[in-house]
Short mmCIF file of C-alpha atoms in Angstrom, two decimals:
data_model
loop_
_atom_site.label_atom_id
_atom_site.label_comp_id
_atom_site.label_asym_id
_atom_site.label_seq_id
_atom_site.Cartn_x
_atom_site.Cartn_y
_atom_site.Cartn_z
CA UNK A 1 21.32 -0.59 41.97
CA UNK A 2 17.98 -0.94 44.03
CA UNK A 3 15.04 -2.69 42.69
CA UNK A 4 13.12 0.56 41.40
CA UNK A 5 15.95 1.32 39.13
CA UNK A 6 16.32 -2.25 37.89
CA UNK A 7 12.60 -2.21 36.92
CA UNK A 8 13.04 1.07 35.12
CA UNK A 9 15.94 -0.04 33.39
CA UNK A 10 14.35 -3.20 32.29
CA UNK A 11 11.14 -1.27 30.92
CA UNK A 12 13.73 1.20 29.21
CA UNK A 13 15.40 -1.26 27.47
CA UNK A 14 12.45 -3.70 26.46
CA UNK A 15 10.88 -0.66 25.07
CA UNK A 16 14.12 0.40 23.20
CA UNK A 17 14.20 -3.13 21.73
CA UNK A 18 10.82 -2.95 20.84
CA UNK A 19 10.96 0.05 18.90
CA UNK A 20 14.26 -0.89 17.33
CA UNK A 21 12.98 -4.25 15.95
CA UNK A 22 9.80 -2.12 14.80
CA UNK A 23 11.47 0.68 12.99
CA UNK A 24 14.61 -1.01 11.59
CA UNK A 25 12.50 -2.12 8.36
CA UNK A 26 11.61 1.49 7.91
CA UNK A 27 14.69 3.14 8.29
CA UNK A 28 16.75 0.30 6.10
CA UNK A 29 14.10 0.26 3.42
CA UNK A 30 15.76 0.33 -0.12
CA UNK A 31 14.41 1.98 -3.13
CA UNK A 32 11.51 0.15 -4.83
CA UNK A 33 13.20 -0.44 -7.98
CA UNK A 34 15.09 -3.39 -6.20
CA UNK A 35 13.24 -6.79 -6.24
CA UNK A 36 13.91 -7.63 -2.74
CA UNK A 37 12.37 -4.22 -1.67
CA UNK A 38 9.00 -5.12 -3.69
CA UNK A 39 8.13 -7.83 -1.13
CA UNK A 40 6.33 -5.36 1.24
CA UNK A 41 4.93 -3.37 -1.81
CA UNK A 42 3.63 -6.33 -3.47
CA UNK A 43 2.16 -7.40 -0.31
CA UNK A 44 0.31 -4.32 0.45
CA UNK A 45 -0.89 -3.87 -3.00
CA UNK A 46 -1.96 -7.21 -3.18
CA UNK A 47 -4.06 -6.52 0.02
CA UNK A 48 -5.59 -3.32 -1.08
CA UNK A 49 -6.33 -3.68 -4.80
CA UNK A 50 -9.53 -5.64 -3.95
CA UNK A 51 -10.86 -3.10 -1.74
CA UNK A 52 -9.74 -0.06 -4.08
CA UNK A 53 -11.23 -1.82 -6.95
CA UNK A 54 -14.32 -3.11 -5.15
CA UNK A 55 -17.13 -3.26 -7.79
CA UNK A 56 -15.00 -3.01 -10.77
CA UNK A 57 -13.58 -6.39 -10.54
CA UNK A 58 -15.54 -9.20 -12.46
CA UNK A 59 -17.27 -11.70 -10.14
CA UNK A 60 -15.62 -14.84 -11.36
CA UNK A 61 -12.69 -15.43 -8.99
CA UNK A 62 -10.12 -16.47 -11.15
CA UNK A 63 -10.47 -13.61 -13.44
CA UNK A 64 -10.76 -11.31 -10.53
CA UNK A 65 -7.42 -12.72 -9.32
CA UNK A 66 -5.68 -12.32 -12.60
CA UNK A 67 -6.74 -8.61 -12.87
CA UNK A 68 -5.45 -8.10 -9.33
CA UNK A 69 -2.22 -9.39 -10.40
CA UNK A 70 -1.92 -7.53 -13.41
CA UNK A 71 -2.72 -4.38 -11.51
CA UNK A 72 -0.09 -4.93 -8.99
CA UNK A 73 2.65 -5.74 -11.63
CA UNK A 74 1.50 -2.35 -13.45
CA UNK A 75 1.53 -0.45 -10.52
CA UNK A 76 5.16 -2.09 -9.28
CA UNK A 77 6.41 -1.41 -12.94
CA UNK A 78 5.33 2.23 -12.77
CA UNK A 79 7.00 2.85 -9.29
CA UNK A 80 10.46 3.58 -10.84
CA UNK A 81 9.30 6.39 -13.02
CA UNK A 82 7.89 8.42 -9.94
CA UNK A 83 10.25 11.11 -8.55
CA UNK A 84 12.37 9.97 -5.84
CA UNK A 85 10.58 11.62 -3.20
CA UNK A 86 7.33 9.93 -4.01
CA UNK A 87 9.08 6.53 -4.44
CA UNK A 88 10.61 7.04 -1.00
CA UNK A 89 7.43 7.90 0.72
CA UNK A 90 5.54 4.95 -0.88
CA UNK A 91 8.00 2.64 0.14
CA UNK A 92 8.18 3.55 3.56
CA UNK A 93 4.19 3.25 3.58
CA UNK A 94 4.42 -0.10 2.17
CA UNK A 95 6.86 -1.29 4.91
CA UNK A 96 4.99 0.34 7.73
CA UNK A 97 1.73 -1.53 6.56
CA UNK A 98 3.70 -4.61 6.43
CA UNK A 99 5.20 -4.06 10.04
CA UNK A 100 2.91 -5.12 12.85
CA UNK A 101 3.25 -2.54 15.35
CA UNK A 102 3.53 0.24 12.46
CA UNK A 103 0.18 -1.30 11.01
CA UNK A 104 -1.43 -0.89 14.01
CA UNK A 105 -0.65 2.77 14.28
CA UNK A 106 -1.70 3.23 10.87
CA UNK A 107 -4.38 0.96 10.20
CA UNK A 108 -5.56 0.16 13.88
CA UNK A 109 -5.27 -3.44 13.01
CA UNK A 110 -2.61 -6.04 14.12
CA UNK A 111 -3.64 -8.62 11.62
CA UNK A 112 -2.38 -8.54 8.11
CA UNK A 113 -4.07 -6.55 5.77
CA UNK A 114 -4.30 -9.45 3.32
CA UNK A 115 -6.27 -11.33 6.19
CA UNK A 116 -8.81 -8.51 6.73
CA UNK A 117 -12.32 -8.93 5.20
CA UNK A 118 -12.49 -6.65 1.81
CA UNK A 119 -15.17 -4.53 3.82
CA UNK A 120 -12.61 -3.95 6.72
CA UNK A 121 -9.90 -2.92 4.08
CA UNK A 122 -12.43 -0.68 2.32
CA UNK A 123 -13.25 1.15 5.75
CA UNK A 124 -9.85 1.68 6.53
CA UNK A 125 -9.09 3.36 3.19
CA UNK A 126 -12.47 5.33 3.53
CA UNK A 127 -11.21 6.18 6.92
CA UNK A 128 -7.83 7.36 5.41
CA UNK A 129 -9.66 9.30 2.92
CA UNK A 130 -11.84 11.28 5.39
CA UNK A 131 -9.31 11.75 8.07
CA UNK A 132 -8.26 14.96 9.45
CA UNK A 133 -4.51 13.69 9.42
CA UNK A 134 -3.20 15.08 6.25
CA UNK A 135 -0.43 12.31 6.06
CA UNK A 136 -3.27 9.66 5.86
CA UNK A 137 -5.15 11.86 3.22
CA UNK A 138 -1.75 11.74 1.31
CA UNK A 139 -1.19 8.19 1.62
CA UNK A 140 -4.85 7.19 0.44
CA UNK A 141 -4.37 9.48 -2.57
CA UNK A 142 -1.16 8.30 -3.51
CA UNK A 143 -2.39 4.53 -3.30
CA UNK A 144 -5.51 5.41 -5.24
CA UNK A 145 -4.01 7.36 -7.87
CA UNK A 146 -1.25 4.75 -8.42
CA UNK A 147 -3.61 1.77 -8.43
CA UNK A 148 -6.33 3.36 -10.47
CA UNK A 149 -3.89 4.49 -13.05
CA UNK A 150 -2.39 0.95 -13.19
CA UNK A 151 -5.83 -0.66 -13.50
CA UNK A 152 -7.58 1.63 -15.91
CA UNK A 153 -4.35 2.32 -18.12
CA UNK A 154 -4.95 -1.11 -19.57
CA UNK A 155 -7.07 -0.77 -22.49
CA UNK A 156 -9.49 -3.81 -21.82
CA UNK A 157 -10.61 -2.09 -18.70
CA UNK A 158 -12.21 0.75 -21.14
CA UNK A 159 -15.03 -0.76 -22.54
CA UNK A 160 -17.02 -1.23 -18.89
CA UNK A 161 -16.69 2.40 -18.52
CA UNK A 162 -17.37 3.56 -22.26
CA UNK A 163 -13.96 5.19 -22.27
CA UNK A 164 -13.38 6.16 -25.86
CA UNK A 165 -9.85 7.02 -26.61
CA UNK A 166 -8.77 9.70 -28.71
CA UNK A 167 -8.48 9.20 -32.37
CA UNK A 168 -6.17 11.23 -34.15
CA UNK A 169 -6.42 12.06 -37.89
CA UNK A 170 -3.42 11.07 -39.95
CA UNK A 171 -2.25 13.88 -42.30
CA UNK A 172 -1.65 12.00 -45.41
#
């Protein structure tokens, strides 16, 4: 083996090892109903809820944190009721956004999402919404619908948007 072959082999093995370490969590991701698999989902949702609900959350930090936690819990509780394909896609998205190299590819940041300022997270979501890549549009739409449904599904959030639920007459 000459020097050139040794260098090429070393680079190939290093690249393969880096890809293996990065892609292993994505390939082995379990369904979102298992508590261990909710780690990446909880981490990503806790980071994205303040950006997605920017302006709807109360100004009080403690109340905002409570509403964020309640919204994430509601979203995680709803995930098992989605079709299997959507559960799998969302779980893969959560794992990708929780893994450094894949987060760099999807979000353009090596920094964990929770460490980014809210404005940067909001810009990331707007970039996905306006992207020409259909997969990013789908990721934005899925996260938006899941989190909006989890937040506005709580009756205490209806008053600020003047939502009046339907009232049914009882037939006596």
